[in-house]
Amino acid sequence: MPLLVALSVEKKRNLPIVGERLITFVERATQSVNQNLKFVPPYLNLDDVKVDLEAWVSE
């Protein structure tokens, strides 16, 4: 994956933990906004969300 960045141990420790419930929420929210694009805020790039979600799920 070309966009990955190596993190130090300290930075890894400070990252928030992404649990299964959060991933499920993001998956459902992404599906919902795909059906109702008018609810996507202008600052949110839906394609980037999909890439991030795929990276989480593929781990």
CSV table of N, CA and C in Angstrom, one decimal:
chain,number,residue,atom,x,y,z
A,1,MET,N,0.8,-1.2,0.0
A,1,MET,CA,0.0,0.0,0.0
A,1,MET,C,0.9,1.2,0.0
A,2,PRO,N,0.8,2.0,-1.0
A,2,PRO,CA,1.7,3.2,-1.2
A,2,PRO,C,1.5,4.3,-0.2
A,3,LEU,N,0.3,4.4,0.5
A,3,LEU,CA,0.1,5.5,1.4
A,3,LEU,C,0.4,5.2,2.9
A,4,LEU,N,0.9,4.0,3.1
A,4,LEU,CA,1.2,3.7,4.5
A,4,LEU,C,2.5,4.4,5.0
A,5,VAL,N,2.5,4.8,6.3
A,5,VAL,CA,3.6,5.5,6.9
A,5,VAL,C,4.1,4.7,8.1
A,6,ALA,N,5.4,4.5,8.2
A,6,ALA,CA,6.0,3.8,9.4
A,6,ALA,C,5.8,4.7,10.6
A,7,LEU,N,5.3,4.1,11.7
A,7,LEU,CA,5.1,4.9,13.0
A,7,LEU,C,6.1,4.4,14.0
A,8,SER,N,6.5,5.3,14.9
A,8,SER,CA,7.4,4.9,16.0
A,8,SER,C,6.5,4.1,17.0
A,9,VAL,N,7.2,3.4,17.9
A,9,VAL,CA,6.5,2.7,18.9
A,9,VAL,C,5.6,3.6,19.8
A,10,GLU,N,6.2,4.8,20.1
A,10,GLU,CA,5.4,5.7,20.9
A,10,GLU,C,4.2,6.2,20.2
A,11,LYS,N,4.3,6.5,18.9
A,11,LYS,CA,3.1,7.0,18.2
A,11,LYS,C,2.1,5.9,18.1
A,12,LYS,N,2.5,4.6,17.9
A,12,LYS,CA,1.6,3.5,17.9
A,12,LYS,C,0.8,3.4,19.2
A,13,ARG,N,1.5,3.6,20.3
A,13,ARG,CA,0.9,3.5,21.6
A,13,ARG,C,-0.2,4.5,21.8
A,14,ASN,N,0.0,5.7,21.2
A,14,ASN,CA,-0.9,6.8,21.4
A,14,ASN,C,-2.1,6.8,20.5
A,15,LEU,N,-2.2,5.8,19.5
A,15,LEU,CA,-3.3,5.8,18.6
A,15,LEU,C,-4.5,5.2,19.3
A,16,PRO,N,-5.7,5.7,18.9
A,16,PRO,CA,-6.9,5.1,19.5
A,16,PRO,C,-7.1,3.7,19.1
A,17,ILE,N,-7.7,2.9,19.9
A,17,ILE,CA,-8.0,1.5,19.6
A,17,ILE,C,-9.3,1.5,18.8
A,18,VAL,N,-9.2,0.8,17.6
A,18,VAL,CA,-10.4,0.6,16.8
A,18,VAL,C,-10.9,-0.8,17.0
A,19,GLY,N,-12.1,-0.8,17.6
A,19,GLY,CA,-12.7,-2.1,17.9
A,19,GLY,C,-13.7,-2.5,16.9
A,20,GLU,N,-14.1,-3.7,17.0
A,20,GLU,CA,-15.1,-4.3,16.0
A,20,GLU,C,-16.4,-3.5,15.9
A,21,ARG,N,-16.8,-3.0,17.1
A,21,ARG,CA,-18.1,-2.2,17.1
A,21,ARG,C,-17.9,-0.9,16.3
A,22,LEU,N,-16.8,-0.3,16.4
A,22,LEU,CA,-16.5,1.0,15.6
A,22,LEU,C,-16.5,0.7,14.1
A,23,ILE,N,-15.8,-0.4,13.8
A,23,ILE,CA,-15.7,-0.7,12.4
A,23,ILE,C,-17.1,-1.0,11.8
A,24,THR,N,-17.9,-1.7,12.5
A,24,THR,CA,-19.3,-2.0,12.1
A,24,THR,C,-20.1,-0.7,11.9
A,25,PHE,N,-19.9,0.2,12.9
A,25,PHE,CA,-20.6,1.5,12.8
A,25,PHE,C,-20.2,2.2,11.5
A,26,VAL,N,-18.9,2.3,11.2
A,26,VAL,CA,-18.4,3.0,10.1
A,26,VAL,C,-18.9,2.3,8.8
A,27,GLU,N,-18.9,1.0,8.8
A,27,GLU,CA,-19.4,0.3,7.6
A,27,GLU,C,-20.8,0.6,7.3
A,28,ARG,N,-21.7,0.6,8.3
A,28,ARG,CA,-23.1,0.9,8.2
A,28,ARG,C,-23.3,2.4,7.8
A,29,ALA,N,-22.5,3.3,8.4
A,29,ALA,CA,-22.7,4.7,8.1
A,29,ALA,C,-22.3,5.0,6.7
A,30,THR,N,-21.2,4.3,6.2
A,30,THR,CA,-20.8,4.5,4.8
A,30,THR,C,-21.8,4.0,3.9
A,31,GLN,N,-22.4,2.9,4.2
A,31,GLN,CA,-23.5,2.3,3.3
A,31,GLN,C,-24.7,3.3,3.3
A,32,SER,N,-25.0,3.9,4.4
A,32,SER,CA,-26.1,4.8,4.5
A,32,SER,C,-25.9,6.1,3.7
A,33,VAL,N,-24.7,6.7,3.8
A,33,VAL,CA,-24.5,7.9,3.1
A,33,VAL,C,-24.3,7.6,1.6
A,34,ASN,N,-23.9,6.4,1.2
A,34,ASN,CA,-23.9,6.1,-0.2
A,34,ASN,C,-25.3,6.1,-0.8
A,35,GLN,N,-26.3,5.8,0.0
A,35,GLN,CA,-27.7,5.8,-0.5
A,35,GLN,C,-28.3,7.2,-0.4
A,36,ASN,N,-27.7,8.1,0.5
A,36,ASN,CA,-28.2,9.4,0.7
A,36,ASN,C,-27.1,10.4,0.7
A,37,LEU,N,-26.5,10.7,-0.5
A,37,LEU,CA,-25.3,11.5,-0.6
A,37,LEU,C,-25.6,13.0,-0.1
A,38,LYS,N,-26.8,13.4,0.0
A,38,LYS,CA,-27.0,14.8,0.6
A,38,LYS,C,-26.6,14.9,2.0
A,39,PHE,N,-26.4,13.8,2.7
A,39,PHE,CA,-26.0,13.8,4.1
A,39,PHE,C,-24.5,13.8,4.3
A,40,VAL,N,-23.8,13.7,3.3
A,40,VAL,CA,-22.3,13.8,3.4
A,40,VAL,C,-21.8,15.2,3.5
A,41,PRO,N,-21.1,15.5,4.6
A,41,PRO,CA,-20.7,16.9,4.8
A,41,PRO,C,-19.6,17.2,3.8
A,42,PRO,N,-19.5,18.5,3.4
A,42,PRO,CA,-18.6,18.9,2.3
A,42,PRO,C,-17.1,18.6,2.6
A,43,TYR,N,-16.7,18.5,3.8
A,43,TYR,CA,-15.3,18.3,4.2
A,43,TYR,C,-15.0,16.8,4.1
A,44,LEU,N,-15.9,15.9,3.9
A,44,LEU,CA,-15.7,14.5,4.0
A,44,LEU,C,-15.5,13.9,2.6
A,45,ASN,N,-14.4,13.3,2.3
A,45,ASN,CA,-14.2,12.7,1.0
A,45,ASN,C,-14.6,11.2,1.2
A,46,LEU,N,-15.7,10.8,0.6
A,46,LEU,CA,-16.2,9.5,0.7
A,46,LEU,C,-15.3,8.4,0.2
A,47,ASP,N,-14.6,8.7,-0.9
A,47,ASP,CA,-13.6,7.8,-1.4
A,47,ASP,C,-12.5,7.5,-0.4
A,48,ASP,N,-12.0,8.5,0.3
A,48,ASP,CA,-11.0,8.3,1.3
A,48,ASP,C,-11.5,7.4,2.4
A,49,VAL,N,-12.7,7.6,2.8
A,49,VAL,CA,-13.3,6.8,3.9
A,49,VAL,C,-13.4,5.4,3.5
A,50,LYS,N,-13.7,5.1,2.2
A,50,LYS,CA,-13.8,3.7,1.7
A,50,LYS,C,-12.4,3.1,1.8
A,51,VAL,N,-11.3,3.8,1.4
A,51,VAL,CA,-10.0,3.3,1.4
A,51,VAL,C,-9.5,3.0,2.8
A,52,ASP,N,-9.8,3.9,3.8
A,52,ASP,CA,-9.5,3.7,5.2
A,52,ASP,C,-10.2,2.5,5.7
A,53,LEU,N,-11.5,2.4,5.4
A,53,LEU,CA,-12.3,1.2,5.9
A,53,LEU,C,-11.8,-0.1,5.4
A,54,GLU,N,-11.4,-0.1,4.1
A,54,GLU,CA,-10.8,-1.3,3.5
A,54,GLU,C,-9.5,-1.7,4.2
A,55,ALA,N,-8.7,-0.7,4.5
A,55,ALA,CA,-7.5,-1.0,5.2
A,55,ALA,C,-7.7,-1.6,6.6
A,56,TRP,N,-8.7,-1.1,7.3
A,56,TRP,CA,-9.1,-1.6,8.6
A,56,TRP,C,-9.6,-3.1,8.5
A,57,VAL,N,-10.4,-3.3,7.6
A,57,VAL,CA,-11.1,-4.6,7.4
A,57,VAL,C,-10.0,-5.7,7.0
A,58,SER,N,-9.1,-5.3,6.2
A,58,SER,CA,-8.1,-6.2,5.6
A,58,SER,C,-7.0,-6.6,6.6
A,59,GLU,N,-6.9,-6.0,7.7
A,59,GLU,CA,-5.9,-6.4,8.7
A,59,GLU,C,-6.1,-7.7,9.3
